[in-house]
Short mmCIF file of C-alpha atoms in Angstrom, two decimals:
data_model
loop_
_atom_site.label_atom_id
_atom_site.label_comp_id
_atom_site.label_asym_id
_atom_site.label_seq_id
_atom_site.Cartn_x
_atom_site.Cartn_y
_atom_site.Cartn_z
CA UNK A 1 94.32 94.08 125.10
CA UNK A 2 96.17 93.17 128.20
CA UNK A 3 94.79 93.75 131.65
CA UNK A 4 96.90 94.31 134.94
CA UNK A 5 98.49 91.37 136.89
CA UNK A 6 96.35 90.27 140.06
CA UNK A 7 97.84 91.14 143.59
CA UNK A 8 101.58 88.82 143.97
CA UNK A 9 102.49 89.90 140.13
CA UNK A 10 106.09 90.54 139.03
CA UNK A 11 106.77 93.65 137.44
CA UNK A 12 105.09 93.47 133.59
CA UNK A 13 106.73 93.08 130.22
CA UNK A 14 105.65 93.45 126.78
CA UNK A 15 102.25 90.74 125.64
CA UNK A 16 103.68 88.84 123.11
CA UNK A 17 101.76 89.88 119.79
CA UNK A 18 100.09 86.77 119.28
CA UNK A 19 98.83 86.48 122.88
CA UNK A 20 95.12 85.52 123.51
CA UNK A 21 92.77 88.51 124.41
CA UNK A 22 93.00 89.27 127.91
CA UNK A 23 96.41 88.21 128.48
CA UNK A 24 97.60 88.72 131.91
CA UNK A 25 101.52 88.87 131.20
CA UNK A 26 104.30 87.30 130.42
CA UNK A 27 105.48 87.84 134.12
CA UNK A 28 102.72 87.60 136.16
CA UNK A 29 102.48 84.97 138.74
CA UNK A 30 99.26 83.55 136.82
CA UNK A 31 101.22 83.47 133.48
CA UNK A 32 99.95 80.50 131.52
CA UNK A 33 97.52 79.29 134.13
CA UNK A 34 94.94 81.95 134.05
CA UNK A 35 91.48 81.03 131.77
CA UNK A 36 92.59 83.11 129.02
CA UNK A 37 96.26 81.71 128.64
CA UNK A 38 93.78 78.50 126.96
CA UNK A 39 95.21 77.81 123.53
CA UNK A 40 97.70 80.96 123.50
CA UNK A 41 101.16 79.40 121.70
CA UNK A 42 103.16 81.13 124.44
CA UNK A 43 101.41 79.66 127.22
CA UNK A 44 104.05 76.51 127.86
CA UNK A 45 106.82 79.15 127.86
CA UNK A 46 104.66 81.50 130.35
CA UNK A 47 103.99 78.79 132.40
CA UNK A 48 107.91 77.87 132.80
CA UNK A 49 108.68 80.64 134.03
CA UNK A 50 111.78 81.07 132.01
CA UNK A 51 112.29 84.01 130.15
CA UNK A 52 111.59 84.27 126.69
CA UNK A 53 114.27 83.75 124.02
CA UNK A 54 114.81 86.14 121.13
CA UNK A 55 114.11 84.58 118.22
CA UNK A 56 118.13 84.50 115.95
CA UNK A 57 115.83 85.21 112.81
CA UNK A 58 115.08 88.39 114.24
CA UNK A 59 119.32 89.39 113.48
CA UNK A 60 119.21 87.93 110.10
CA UNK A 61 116.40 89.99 109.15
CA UNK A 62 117.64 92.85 110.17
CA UNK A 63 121.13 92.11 108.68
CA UNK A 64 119.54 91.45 105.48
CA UNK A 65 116.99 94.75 105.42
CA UNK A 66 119.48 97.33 106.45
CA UNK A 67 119.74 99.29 103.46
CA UNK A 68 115.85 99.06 103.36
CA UNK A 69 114.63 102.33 104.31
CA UNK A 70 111.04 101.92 104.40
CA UNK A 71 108.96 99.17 104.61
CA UNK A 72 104.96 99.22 104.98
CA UNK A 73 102.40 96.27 105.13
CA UNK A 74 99.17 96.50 103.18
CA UNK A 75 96.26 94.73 105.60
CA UNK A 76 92.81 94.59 105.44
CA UNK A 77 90.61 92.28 107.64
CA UNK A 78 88.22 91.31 104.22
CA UNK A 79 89.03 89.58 101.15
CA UNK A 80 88.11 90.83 97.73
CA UNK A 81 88.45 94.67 98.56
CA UNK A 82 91.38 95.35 96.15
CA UNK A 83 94.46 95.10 98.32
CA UNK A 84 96.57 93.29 96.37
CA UNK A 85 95.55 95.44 93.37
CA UNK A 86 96.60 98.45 95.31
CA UNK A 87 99.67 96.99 96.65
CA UNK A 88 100.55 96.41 93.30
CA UNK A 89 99.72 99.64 91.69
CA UNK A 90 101.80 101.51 94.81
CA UNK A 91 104.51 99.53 93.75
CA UNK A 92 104.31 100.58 90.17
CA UNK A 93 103.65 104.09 91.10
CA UNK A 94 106.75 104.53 93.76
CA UNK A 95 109.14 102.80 90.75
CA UNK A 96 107.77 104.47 87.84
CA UNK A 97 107.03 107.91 88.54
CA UNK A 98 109.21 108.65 91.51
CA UNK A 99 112.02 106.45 90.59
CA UNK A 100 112.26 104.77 93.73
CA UNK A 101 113.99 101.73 94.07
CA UNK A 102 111.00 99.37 95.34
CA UNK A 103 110.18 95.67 96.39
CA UNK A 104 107.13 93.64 96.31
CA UNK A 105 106.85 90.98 98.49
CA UNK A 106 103.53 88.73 98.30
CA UNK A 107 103.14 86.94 101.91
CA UNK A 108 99.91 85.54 100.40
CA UNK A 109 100.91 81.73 100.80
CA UNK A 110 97.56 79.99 99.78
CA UNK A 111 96.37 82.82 97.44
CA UNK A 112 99.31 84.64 95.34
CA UNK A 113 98.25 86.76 92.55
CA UNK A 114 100.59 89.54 92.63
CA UNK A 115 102.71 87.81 90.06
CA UNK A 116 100.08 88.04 88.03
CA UNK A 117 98.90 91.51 88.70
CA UNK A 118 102.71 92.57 88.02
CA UNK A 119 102.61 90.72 84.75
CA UNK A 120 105.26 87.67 85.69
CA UNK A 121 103.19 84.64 85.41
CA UNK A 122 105.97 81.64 85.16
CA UNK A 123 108.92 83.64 86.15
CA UNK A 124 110.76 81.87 88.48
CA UNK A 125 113.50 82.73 91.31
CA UNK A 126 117.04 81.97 91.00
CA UNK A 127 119.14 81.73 93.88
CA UNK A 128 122.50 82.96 94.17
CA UNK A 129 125.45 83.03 97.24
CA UNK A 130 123.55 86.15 98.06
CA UNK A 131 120.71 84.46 98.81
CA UNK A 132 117.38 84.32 96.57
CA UNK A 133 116.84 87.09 93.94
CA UNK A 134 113.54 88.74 93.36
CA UNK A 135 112.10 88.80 90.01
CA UNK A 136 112.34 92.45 88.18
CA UNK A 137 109.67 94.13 86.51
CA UNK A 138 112.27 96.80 85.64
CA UNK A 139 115.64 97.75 87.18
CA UNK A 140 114.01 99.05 89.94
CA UNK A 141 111.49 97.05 90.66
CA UNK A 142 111.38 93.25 91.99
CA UNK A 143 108.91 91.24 93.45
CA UNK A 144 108.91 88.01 95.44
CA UNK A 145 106.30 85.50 96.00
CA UNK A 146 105.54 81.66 96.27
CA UNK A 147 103.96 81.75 92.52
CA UNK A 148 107.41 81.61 91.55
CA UNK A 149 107.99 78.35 92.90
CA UNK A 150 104.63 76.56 92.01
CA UNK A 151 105.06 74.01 89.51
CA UNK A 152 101.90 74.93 88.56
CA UNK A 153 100.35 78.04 88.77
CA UNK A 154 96.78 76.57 89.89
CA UNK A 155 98.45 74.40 92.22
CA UNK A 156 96.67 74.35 95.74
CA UNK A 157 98.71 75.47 99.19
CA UNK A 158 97.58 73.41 101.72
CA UNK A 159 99.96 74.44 104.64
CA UNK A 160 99.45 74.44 108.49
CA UNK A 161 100.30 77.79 109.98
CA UNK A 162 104.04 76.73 111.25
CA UNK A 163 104.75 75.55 107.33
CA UNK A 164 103.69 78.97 105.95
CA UNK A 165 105.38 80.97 108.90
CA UNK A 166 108.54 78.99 108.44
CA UNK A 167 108.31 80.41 104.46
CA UNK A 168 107.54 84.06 105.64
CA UNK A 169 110.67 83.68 107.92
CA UNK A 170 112.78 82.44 104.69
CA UNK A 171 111.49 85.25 103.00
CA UNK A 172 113.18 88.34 104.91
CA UNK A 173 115.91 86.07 106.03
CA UNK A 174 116.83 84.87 102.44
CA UNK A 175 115.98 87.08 99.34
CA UNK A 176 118.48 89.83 98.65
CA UNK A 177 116.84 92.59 97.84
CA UNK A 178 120.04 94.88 98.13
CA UNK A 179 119.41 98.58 98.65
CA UNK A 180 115.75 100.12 98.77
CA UNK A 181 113.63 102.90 99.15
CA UNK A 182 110.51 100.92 99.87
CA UNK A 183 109.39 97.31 100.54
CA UNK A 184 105.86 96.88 100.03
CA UNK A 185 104.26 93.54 101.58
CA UNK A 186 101.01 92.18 100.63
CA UNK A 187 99.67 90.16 103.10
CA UNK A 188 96.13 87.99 102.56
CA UNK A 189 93.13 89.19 104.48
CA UNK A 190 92.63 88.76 108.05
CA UNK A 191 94.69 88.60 111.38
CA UNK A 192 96.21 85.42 111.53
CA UNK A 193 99.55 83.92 111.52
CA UNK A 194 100.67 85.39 108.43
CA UNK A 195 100.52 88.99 109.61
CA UNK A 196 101.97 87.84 112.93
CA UNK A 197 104.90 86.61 111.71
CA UNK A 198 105.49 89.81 109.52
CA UNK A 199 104.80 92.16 112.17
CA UNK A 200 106.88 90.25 114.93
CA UNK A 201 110.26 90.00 112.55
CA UNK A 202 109.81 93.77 111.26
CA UNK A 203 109.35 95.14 114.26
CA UNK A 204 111.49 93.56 116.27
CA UNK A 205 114.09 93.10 113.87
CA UNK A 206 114.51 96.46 111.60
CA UNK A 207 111.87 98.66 112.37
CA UNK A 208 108.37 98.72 109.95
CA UNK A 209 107.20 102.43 108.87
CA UNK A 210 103.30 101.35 109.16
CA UNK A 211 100.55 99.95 107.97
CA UNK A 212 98.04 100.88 104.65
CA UNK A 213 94.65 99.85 105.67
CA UNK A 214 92.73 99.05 102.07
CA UNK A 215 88.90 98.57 102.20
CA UNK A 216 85.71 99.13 100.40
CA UNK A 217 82.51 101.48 101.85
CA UNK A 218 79.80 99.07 102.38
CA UNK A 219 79.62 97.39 106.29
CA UNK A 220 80.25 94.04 104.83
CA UNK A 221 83.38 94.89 104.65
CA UNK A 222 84.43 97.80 107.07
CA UNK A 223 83.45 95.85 109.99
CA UNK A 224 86.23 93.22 109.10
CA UNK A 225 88.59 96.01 108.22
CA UNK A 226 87.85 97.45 112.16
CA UNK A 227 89.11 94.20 113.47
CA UNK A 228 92.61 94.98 111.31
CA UNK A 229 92.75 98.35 112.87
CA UNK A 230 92.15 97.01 115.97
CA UNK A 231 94.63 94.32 115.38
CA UNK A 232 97.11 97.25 114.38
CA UNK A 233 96.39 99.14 117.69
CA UNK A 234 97.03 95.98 119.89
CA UNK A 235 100.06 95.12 117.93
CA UNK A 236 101.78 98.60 118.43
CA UNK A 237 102.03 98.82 114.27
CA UNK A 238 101.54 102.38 113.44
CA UNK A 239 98.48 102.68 110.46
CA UNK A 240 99.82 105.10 107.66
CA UNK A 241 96.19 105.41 106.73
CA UNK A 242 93.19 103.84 105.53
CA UNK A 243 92.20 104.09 101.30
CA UNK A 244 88.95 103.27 100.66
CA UNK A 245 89.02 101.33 97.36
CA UNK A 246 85.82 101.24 94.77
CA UNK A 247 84.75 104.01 96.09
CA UNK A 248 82.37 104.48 93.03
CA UNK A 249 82.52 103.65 89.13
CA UNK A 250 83.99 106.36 87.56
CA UNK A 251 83.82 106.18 83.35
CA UNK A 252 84.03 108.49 80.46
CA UNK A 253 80.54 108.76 78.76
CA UNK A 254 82.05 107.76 75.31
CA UNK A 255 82.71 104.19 76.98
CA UNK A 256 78.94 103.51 78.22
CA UNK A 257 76.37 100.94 76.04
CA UNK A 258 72.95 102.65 75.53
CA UNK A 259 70.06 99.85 75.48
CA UNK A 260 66.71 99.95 74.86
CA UNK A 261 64.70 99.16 78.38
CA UNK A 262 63.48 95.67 77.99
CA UNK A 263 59.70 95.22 78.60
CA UNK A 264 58.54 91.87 80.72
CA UNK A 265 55.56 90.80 79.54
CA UNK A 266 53.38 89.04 82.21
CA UNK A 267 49.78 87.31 82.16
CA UNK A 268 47.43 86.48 85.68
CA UNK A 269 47.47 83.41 87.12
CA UNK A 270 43.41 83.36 87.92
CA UNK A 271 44.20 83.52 91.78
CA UNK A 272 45.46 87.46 91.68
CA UNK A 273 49.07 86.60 91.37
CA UNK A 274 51.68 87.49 88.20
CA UNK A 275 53.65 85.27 86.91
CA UNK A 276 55.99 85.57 83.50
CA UNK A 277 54.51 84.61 80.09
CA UNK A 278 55.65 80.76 79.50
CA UNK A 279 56.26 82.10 75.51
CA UNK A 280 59.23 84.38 76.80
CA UNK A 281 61.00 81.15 77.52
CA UNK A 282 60.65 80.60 73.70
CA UNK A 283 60.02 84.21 72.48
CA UNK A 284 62.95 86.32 73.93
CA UNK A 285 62.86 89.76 73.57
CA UNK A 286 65.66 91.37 71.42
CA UNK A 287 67.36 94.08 73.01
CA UNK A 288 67.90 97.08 70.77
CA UNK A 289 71.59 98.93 71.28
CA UNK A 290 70.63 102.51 70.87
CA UNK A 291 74.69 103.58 72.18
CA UNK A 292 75.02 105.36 68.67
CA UNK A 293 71.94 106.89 68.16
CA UNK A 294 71.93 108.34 72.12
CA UNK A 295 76.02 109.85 71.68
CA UNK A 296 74.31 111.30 68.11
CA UNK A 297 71.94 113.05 70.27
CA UNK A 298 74.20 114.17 73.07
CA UNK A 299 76.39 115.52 70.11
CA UNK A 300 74.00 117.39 68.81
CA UNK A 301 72.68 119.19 72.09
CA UNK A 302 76.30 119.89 73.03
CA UNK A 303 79.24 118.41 72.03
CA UNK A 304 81.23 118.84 75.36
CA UNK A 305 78.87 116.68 77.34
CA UNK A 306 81.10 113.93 75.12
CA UNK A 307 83.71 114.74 77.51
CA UNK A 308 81.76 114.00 80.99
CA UNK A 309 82.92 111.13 83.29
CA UNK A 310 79.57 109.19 84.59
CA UNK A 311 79.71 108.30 88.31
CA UNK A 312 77.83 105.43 90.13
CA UNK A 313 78.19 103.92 93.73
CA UNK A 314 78.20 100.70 92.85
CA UNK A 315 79.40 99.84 96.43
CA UNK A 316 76.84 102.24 98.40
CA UNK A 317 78.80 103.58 101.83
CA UNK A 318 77.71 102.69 104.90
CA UNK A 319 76.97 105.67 107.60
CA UNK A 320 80.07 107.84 107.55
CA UNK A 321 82.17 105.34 105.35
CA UNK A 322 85.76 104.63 105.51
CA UNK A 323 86.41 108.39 105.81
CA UNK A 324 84.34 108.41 109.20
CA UNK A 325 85.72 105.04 110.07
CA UNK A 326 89.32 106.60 110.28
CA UNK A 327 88.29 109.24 112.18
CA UNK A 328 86.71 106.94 114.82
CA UNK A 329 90.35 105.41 114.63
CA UNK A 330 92.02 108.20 115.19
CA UNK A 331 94.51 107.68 111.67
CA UNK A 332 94.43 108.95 108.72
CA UNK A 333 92.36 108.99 106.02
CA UNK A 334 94.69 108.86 102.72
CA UNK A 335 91.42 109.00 100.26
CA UNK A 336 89.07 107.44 97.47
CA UNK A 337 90.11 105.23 94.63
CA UNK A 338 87.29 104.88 92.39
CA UNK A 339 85.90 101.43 90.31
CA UNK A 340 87.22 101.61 87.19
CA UNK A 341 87.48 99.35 84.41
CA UNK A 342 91.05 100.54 82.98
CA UNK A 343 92.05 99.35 86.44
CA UNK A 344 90.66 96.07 86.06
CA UNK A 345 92.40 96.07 82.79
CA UNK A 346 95.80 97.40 83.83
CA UNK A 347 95.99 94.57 86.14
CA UNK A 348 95.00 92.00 83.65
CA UNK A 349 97.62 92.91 81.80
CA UNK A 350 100.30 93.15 84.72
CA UNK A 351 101.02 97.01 83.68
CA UNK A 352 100.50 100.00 85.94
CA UNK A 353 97.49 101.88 85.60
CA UNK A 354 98.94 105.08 84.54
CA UNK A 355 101.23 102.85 81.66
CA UNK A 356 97.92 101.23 80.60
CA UNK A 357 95.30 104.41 80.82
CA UNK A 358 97.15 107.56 81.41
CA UNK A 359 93.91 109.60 81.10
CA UNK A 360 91.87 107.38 83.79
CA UNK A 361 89.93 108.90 86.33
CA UNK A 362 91.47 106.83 88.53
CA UNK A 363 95.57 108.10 87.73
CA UNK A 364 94.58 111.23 89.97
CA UNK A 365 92.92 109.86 92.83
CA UNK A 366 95.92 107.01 92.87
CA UNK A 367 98.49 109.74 92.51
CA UNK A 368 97.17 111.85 95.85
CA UNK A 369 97.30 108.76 97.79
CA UNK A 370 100.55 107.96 97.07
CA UNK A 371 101.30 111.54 97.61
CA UNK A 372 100.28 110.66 101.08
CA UNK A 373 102.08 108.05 101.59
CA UNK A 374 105.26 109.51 100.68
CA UNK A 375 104.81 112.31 102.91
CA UNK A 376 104.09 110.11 105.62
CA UNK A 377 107.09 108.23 105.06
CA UNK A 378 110.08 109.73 103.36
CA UNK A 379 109.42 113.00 104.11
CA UNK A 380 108.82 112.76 108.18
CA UNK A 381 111.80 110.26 107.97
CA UNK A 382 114.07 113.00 106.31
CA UNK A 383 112.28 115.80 109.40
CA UNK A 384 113.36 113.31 112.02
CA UNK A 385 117.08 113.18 110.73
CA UNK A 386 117.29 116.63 110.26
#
């Protein structure tokens, strides 16, 4: 956050959104000497004195997305917490059951798996006088990202920052994605350069809706995901709402395994201390499946308990959660996608959840969050025009 010039400042202008913490201004009269200008990429131009130059990129992007009307960033400071996953099913979900026209664009440089997830493993782009065309999923859906161009799919990325900025940049300057309803980008986790460069060119060049925070309950991961929402605040982009992801395994009783508890067998070691039987290394106990003979039994007491969904937290939450973590934020809280296997599946398979497992617990709890979304979006976009 930037604090106030000291005493012979200039009047202030915007802090760049990749200046250091504690920036002092572009135009005050310590610009690029202070202590904190250290290491900041703007502070040779602060120092200079000379105004800063718009970048041209900033036109061609916003030449190129004008008949985008929405476009949102999915963030979250902590790897491994579903994002892309989400990203992906929103995509699916806007295209297939609101019949939006929709665009996925994976800003993941080193790790791209939303060709994958969207079931177009070695598709590649073609490039026409237009520019470069996304690959479509269906008429109304394409999707962009550098798996397209790997030779080989497990091909390492091994790019400075300026490299993988320069292919952002190419990105919203050079695919045509023609007219939309939504562009969805999925960045990698973090605050880095990636979501710099993203933030800088959509804001400044066409406008960006907002940001869908994604993260998971425990406090491994929410306190990475504060650092995104404070990244969001200092950046000016707007959060759309936070969706806490695995927010507990959710499957139908039919689908569970039944086993027999296994019994360890252990013998004293002569000073008062157990250790396990050397013969289990050799003499294994066999695990008895009892899934049939358990369902028999629930059938039998009453059949409709066949129908129950078992619940777990797999991922425990931490104090209030992600629910209470919003709050503290001051955004929204767009709600609870569970853990569930069909999921998992779905996006093995590169289909949409509700195309995969119509009947998953999960189709309702995805549905209200996209809900949310939508209203947060289209619908205050339509209020404003009116």
């Amino acid at each position: 956050m930037s604090s106030p010039p000291s005493s012979g400042a200039r009047s202030q202008a915007p802090v760049p959104p990749d200046a250091n913490e504690g920036c002092v201004g572009p135009t005050s009269e310590e610009a690029g000497k202070a202590s904190t200008c250290a290491g900041c990429p703007n502070q040779k131009v602060c120092a200079s004195g000379e105004p800063r130059q718009p970048d041209p990129a900033l036109v061609i992007v916003q030449d190129k997305l004008a008949q985008v009307k929405h476009k949102l960033v999915v963030l979250s400071g902590k790897g491994g917490v579903g994002k892309t996953t989400f990203a992906c099913q929103l995509a699916f979900c806007l295209a297939q059951q609101y019949g939006l026209q929709v665009g996925l664009l994976d800003v993941d440089i080193c790790g791209p798996s939303v060709p994958r997830v969207m079931g177009l493993t070695g598709q590649e782009v073609h490039q026409s006088a237009a520019g470069w065309s996304p690959v479509y999923v269906d008429d109304n859906l394409g999707v962009m990202s550098i798996g397209f161009m790997l030779p080989n799919a497990d091909d390492a990325v091994i790019w400075r920052g300026p490299r993988k900025n320069g292919l952002i940049k190419q990105f919203l300057t050079d695919v045509d994605w023609g007219e939309l309803d939504y562009l969805i980008i999925d960045t990698p986790p973090g605050t880095s350069d990636e979501h710099l460069s993203i933030i800088q060119y959509l804001k400044d060049g066409c406008g960006i809706d907002g940001a869908v925070v994604v993260t998971t309950p425990q406090e491994v991961a929410m306190a990475d995901v504060r650092k995104e929402l404070n990244f969001c605040k200092k950046t000016g982009l707007q959060v759309v709402g936070v969706v806490e992801n695995m927010s507990g395994l959710n499957v139908p009783l039919t689908a569970l395994n039944f086993l027999e508890k296994p019994v360890a067998r252990h013998s004293g070691n002569g000073a008062g201390i157990e250790e396990t039987d050397k013969s289990m290394e050799t003499d294994k106990p066999v695990i008895k499946d009892k899934t049939a003979e358990v369902l028999e039994a629930l059938r039998k007491v009453d059949p409709s308990l066949l129908d129950c969904v078992v619940q777990a937290e797999v991922f425990p939450a931490f104090g209030s959660g992600p629910q209470g973590m919003a709050a503290a934020f001051e955004v929204p809280f767009l709600g609870k996608l569970p853990l569930d296997p069909d999921l998992l599946r779905a996006c093995e398979e590169g289909v949409s959840l509700e195309e995969k497992a119509p009947q998953s617990p999960a189709v309702p709890a995805l549905h209200t969050i996209v809900r949310s979304i939508v209203a947060a979006t289209i619908n205050k976009r339509s209020k404003t025009d009116d």
